[in-house]
Coordinates of C-alpha atoms and ligand atoms in Angstrom, one line a residue:
M1 CA -0.6 18.3 3.4
F2 CA -0.5 15.1 5.4
T3 CA 0.7 11.9 3.8
C4 CA 0.7 8.4 5.2
L5 CA 2.2 5.5 3.4
L6 CA 1.0 2.0 4.2
I7 CA 3.4 -0.9 3.5
G8 CA 2.9 -4.6 4.0
G9 CA 2.7 -7.9 2.2
P10 CA -0.2 -9.1 0.2
G11 CA -3.2 -9.6 2.5
S12 CA -1.6 -7.9 5.4
G13 CA -4.7 -5.8 5.8
K14 CA -3.7 -2.4 4.3
G15 CA -6.9 -1.8 2.4
T16 CA -9.1 -2.9 5.3
Q17 CA -7.4 -0.6 7.8
C18 CA -7.4 2.3 5.3
A19 CA -11.2 2.0 5.2
K20 CA -11.3 2.3 9.0
I21 CA -8.9 5.3 9.0
V22 CA -11.1 7.0 6.4
E23 CA -14.2 6.5 8.4
T24 CA -12.7 7.7 11.6
F25 CA -10.3 10.4 10.6
G26 CA -11.5 11.5 7.1
H27 CA -8.4 10.9 5.0
V28 CA -8.6 10.1 1.3
H29 CA -7.6 6.5 0.5
L30 CA -5.4 6.0 -2.6
S31 CA -4.5 2.4 -3.3
A32 CA -1.7 2.1 -5.8
G33 CA -2.9 -1.4 -6.8
E34 CA -6.5 -0.1 -7.3
L35 CA -5.2 2.8 -9.5
L36 CA -3.3 0.3 -11.6
R37 CA -6.3 -2.1 -11.8
R38 CA -8.4 0.8 -12.9
E39 CA -5.8 1.8 -15.5
L40 CA -5.6 -1.7 -16.9
I41 CA -9.3 -1.9 -17.7
S42 CA -9.1 1.5 -19.5
N43 CA -7.7 1.4 -23.0
S44 CA -4.5 3.1 -22.1
E45 CA -1.3 2.1 -23.9
C46 CA 0.1 0.7 -20.6
A47 CA -2.9 -1.6 -19.9
A48 CA -1.3 -4.8 -21.3
M49 CA 2.0 -4.2 -19.5
I50 CA 0.2 -3.5 -16.2
L51 CA -1.9 -6.7 -16.5
N52 CA 1.1 -8.9 -17.2
T53 CA 3.1 -7.3 -14.4
I54 CA 0.2 -7.8 -11.9
K55 CA -0.3 -11.4 -13.0
E56 CA 3.4 -12.1 -12.5
G57 CA 3.3 -10.4 -9.1
K58 CA 6.0 -8.0 -10.1
I59 CA 6.3 -4.2 -9.6
V60 CA 5.1 -1.9 -12.3
P61 CA 7.7 0.8 -13.3
S62 CA 7.7 3.7 -10.9
E63 CA 6.9 6.4 -13.6
V64 CA 3.6 4.7 -14.4
T65 CA 2.4 4.3 -10.8
V66 CA 3.7 7.7 -9.6
K67 CA 1.9 9.5 -12.4
L68 CA -1.4 7.8 -11.4
I69 CA -0.9 8.7 -7.8
Q70 CA 0.1 12.3 -8.6
K71 CA -2.9 12.8 -10.9
E72 CA -5.3 11.5 -8.2
M73 CA -3.7 13.6 -5.5
E74 CA -4.0 16.7 -7.6
S75 CA -7.7 16.0 -8.5
I76 CA -8.8 15.7 -4.9
D77 CA -9.7 18.6 -2.7
N78 CA -8.5 17.1 0.6
H79 CA -5.0 17.3 2.0
K80 CA -4.9 14.1 4.1
F81 CA -3.8 11.2 2.0
L82 CA -3.4 7.5 2.7
I83 CA -1.2 5.9 0.0
D84 CA -1.8 2.2 0.2
G85 CA 0.7 -0.4 -1.1
F86 CA 3.3 2.1 -2.2
P87 CA 6.3 2.5 -2.2
R88 CA 7.2 -1.2 -2.8
N89 CA 10.9 -0.7 -3.4
E90 CA 13.6 1.9 -3.3
E91 CA 13.0 2.9 -6.9
N92 CA 9.3 3.6 -6.1
R93 CA 10.3 5.6 -3.0
K94 CA 12.8 7.8 -4.8
A95 CA 10.4 8.5 -7.7
F96 CA 7.6 9.4 -5.3
E97 CA 9.7 11.7 -3.1
K98 CA 10.8 13.6 -6.2
I99 CA 7.2 14.4 -6.9
I100 CA 5.9 15.3 -3.4
R101 CA 9.2 16.9 -2.5
A102 CA 8.8 16.0 1.2
D103 CA 9.0 13.1 3.5
P104 CA 5.7 11.4 4.3
D105 CA 4.4 12.2 7.8
V106 CA 3.8 8.6 8.8
V107 CA 4.7 5.2 7.4
L108 CA 2.7 2.3 8.7
F109 CA 4.2 -1.2 8.2
F110 CA 1.8 -4.0 8.6
D111 CA 3.8 -6.9 10.0
C112 CA 1.9 -10.2 9.3
P113 CA 3.1 -13.8 9.1
E114 CA 3.2 -15.4 5.7
E115 CA 0.7 -18.1 6.4
E116 CA -1.9 -15.6 7.5
M117 CA -1.3 -13.4 4.4
V118 CA -1.7 -16.4 2.1
K119 CA -4.9 -17.6 3.9
R120 CA -6.5 -14.1 3.7
V121 CA -5.6 -13.6 0.0
L122 CA -6.8 -17.0 -1.1
N123 CA -10.1 -16.6 0.8
R124 CA -10.8 -13.1 -0.6
N125 CA -12.7 -14.3 -3.7
E126 CA -13.2 -10.9 -5.4
G127 CA -12.0 -12.1 -8.8
R128 CA -8.6 -10.4 -8.7
V129 CA -6.3 -11.9 -11.3
D130 CA -3.5 -12.1 -8.8
D131 CA -5.4 -13.9 -6.0
N132 CA -4.3 -17.4 -6.9
K133 CA -1.8 -19.8 -5.3
E134 CA 0.8 -19.3 -8.0
T135 CA 0.7 -15.5 -8.1
V136 CA 0.5 -15.1 -4.4
K137 CA 3.8 -17.0 -4.1
K138 CA 5.4 -14.6 -6.5
R139 CA 3.9 -11.5 -4.8
L140 CA 5.4 -12.7 -1.5
E141 CA 8.8 -13.3 -3.1
V142 CA 8.8 -9.8 -4.5
F143 CA 7.6 -8.3 -1.2
Y144 CA 10.4 -10.1 0.8
A145 CA 13.0 -9.1 -1.7
S146 CA 12.2 -5.4 -2.0
H147 CA 10.5 -3.9 1.1
L148 CA 13.3 -4.0 3.7
P149 CA 15.3 -1.1 2.3
V150 CA 12.2 1.1 2.3
I151 CA 11.3 0.1 5.8
N152 CA 14.8 0.8 7.0
Y153 CA 14.9 4.2 5.3
Y154 CA 11.8 5.4 7.0
S155 CA 12.8 3.8 10.3
Q156 CA 16.0 5.8 10.3
K157 CA 14.0 8.9 9.6
G158 CA 11.8 8.2 12.7
K159 CA 8.6 7.9 10.5
L160 CA 8.0 4.2 10.8
Y161 CA 5.2 2.7 12.9
K162 CA 5.2 -1.1 12.9
I163 CA 1.7 -2.5 13.4
E164 CA 1.3 -6.1 14.5
A165 CA -1.2 -7.2 11.8
V166 CA -2.6 -10.4 13.4
G167 CA -5.9 -10.3 15.3
T168 CA -9.4 -9.1 14.4
E169 CA -9.8 -6.0 12.1
D170 CA -11.0 -4.0 15.1
E171 CA -8.1 -5.2 17.3
I172 CA -5.6 -4.1 14.6
F173 CA -7.4 -0.7 14.2
E174 CA -6.9 -0.1 17.9
R175 CA -3.1 -0.3 17.2
V176 CA -3.5 2.1 14.2
R177 CA -5.8 4.6 15.8
P178 CA -3.3 6.2 18.2
V179 CA -0.9 7.0 15.4
F180 CA -3.5 9.2 13.7
A181 CA -5.0 10.5 16.9
A182 CA -1.6 12.0 17.7
F183 CA -1.8 14.1 14.5
E184 CA -5.4 15.3 15.1
V185 CA -4.5 17.6 18.0
Ligands
UP5_1 N1 -8.7 -9.3 6.2 C1 -8.2 -8.1 6.4 N2 -7.9 -7.9 7.7 C2 -8.2 -9.1 8.3 C3 -8.0 -9.6 9.7 N3 -7.5 -8.8 10.6 N4 -8.4 -10.8 10.0 C4 -8.9 -11.6 9.0 N5 -9.1 -11.3 7.7 C5 -8.7 -10.0 7.4 O1 -7.1 -7.8 3.2 C6 -7.0 -9.0 2.5 C7 -8.1 -10.0 2.8 O2 -8.0 -10.3 4.2 C8 -9.5 -9.3 2.6 O3 -10.4 -10.3 2.2 C9 -9.9 -8.9 4.0 O4 -11.3 -8.9 4.3 C10 -9.2 -9.9 4.9 P1 -6.8 -6.4 2.6 O5 -7.1 -5.4 3.5 O6 -7.4 -6.4 1.2 O7 -5.2 -6.6 2.5 P2 -4.1 -5.8 1.6 O8 -2.9 -5.6 2.4 O9 -4.8 -4.5 1.0 O10 -3.9 -6.9 0.5 P3 -3.7 -6.7 -1.1 O11 -3.8 -8.1 -1.6 O12 -4.5 -5.6 -1.7 O13 -2.2 -6.3 -1.1 P4 -1.1 -6.2 -2.3 O14 -0.1 -5.3 -1.8 O15 -0.7 -7.6 -2.7 O16 -2.0 -5.7 -3.5 P5 -2.1 -4.3 -4.2 O17 -3.5 -4.1 -4.7 O18 -1.5 -3.2 -3.4 O19 -1.1 -4.6 -5.5 C11 -1.5 -5.6 -6.4 C12 -0.4 -5.7 -7.5 O20 -0.3 -4.4 -8.2 C13 1.0 -5.9 -7.0 O21 1.3 -7.2 -6.7 C14 1.9 -5.3 -8.1 O22 1.9 -6.2 -9.2 C15 1.0 -4.1 -8.5 N6 1.5 -2.9 -7.9 C16 2.6 -2.3 -8.4 O23 3.3 -2.7 -9.3 N7 3.0 -1.1 -7.8 C17 2.3 -0.5 -6.8 O24 2.8 0.6 -6.3 C18 1.2 -1.1 -6.3 C19 0.8 -2.3 -6.8
MG2 MG1 -5.1 -3.8 -0.9

């Protein structure tokens, strides 16, 4: 199994770059946010809690997210996974590592200035309940308050690749590509 985690603030381009990695290298893309959004439109008992948490820009409890990721990984007949937007804090990281019982192979950190992230999210216009000025501010606060320990942990393990996330989508992909190309040989 090959696992890559993609970390970065709201609008830093995680989903966009995942699509390019999938196209070029054939990984399976699992977005934690998408799995949660799918869960909240189902009639599950967690739906209301997930909706409120996403509207507030807060982090859903690990057990809920990890279960969704695990279920998805087990149902897919491919062993190269991109896990997008997860782990968001130390609690997420520990819960996930208990499940996969191994370190990820690669952790990409999309480093993007705040103004650029805000601009991209507010321009997206796909009807997400959290793509509004007020919630974006909260998502950014949560991101800045929780991602550093995760980044530092993987950096110490030599797993972290920091990607400068400003430029065109193609320019950024040329920074991402070599990381995956190195694992293809
Ligand atoms: N765009 C992309 N690249 C561009 C570029 N180089 N130049 C110009 N524009 C660019 O990109 C965002 C927008 O920018 C798009 O319109 C794109 O075309 C354009 P995208 O690739 O979608 O960025 P991404 O980093 O994926 O942004 P996203 O908003 O999805 O990130 P979040 O981390 O905020 O959202 P996510 O869906 O992961 O999570 C949503 C919420 O779910 C969280 O806030 C949280 O409440 C909850 N959640 C959890 O609780 N736990 C989890 O584990 C995951 C999520
Ligand atoms: Mg995304």
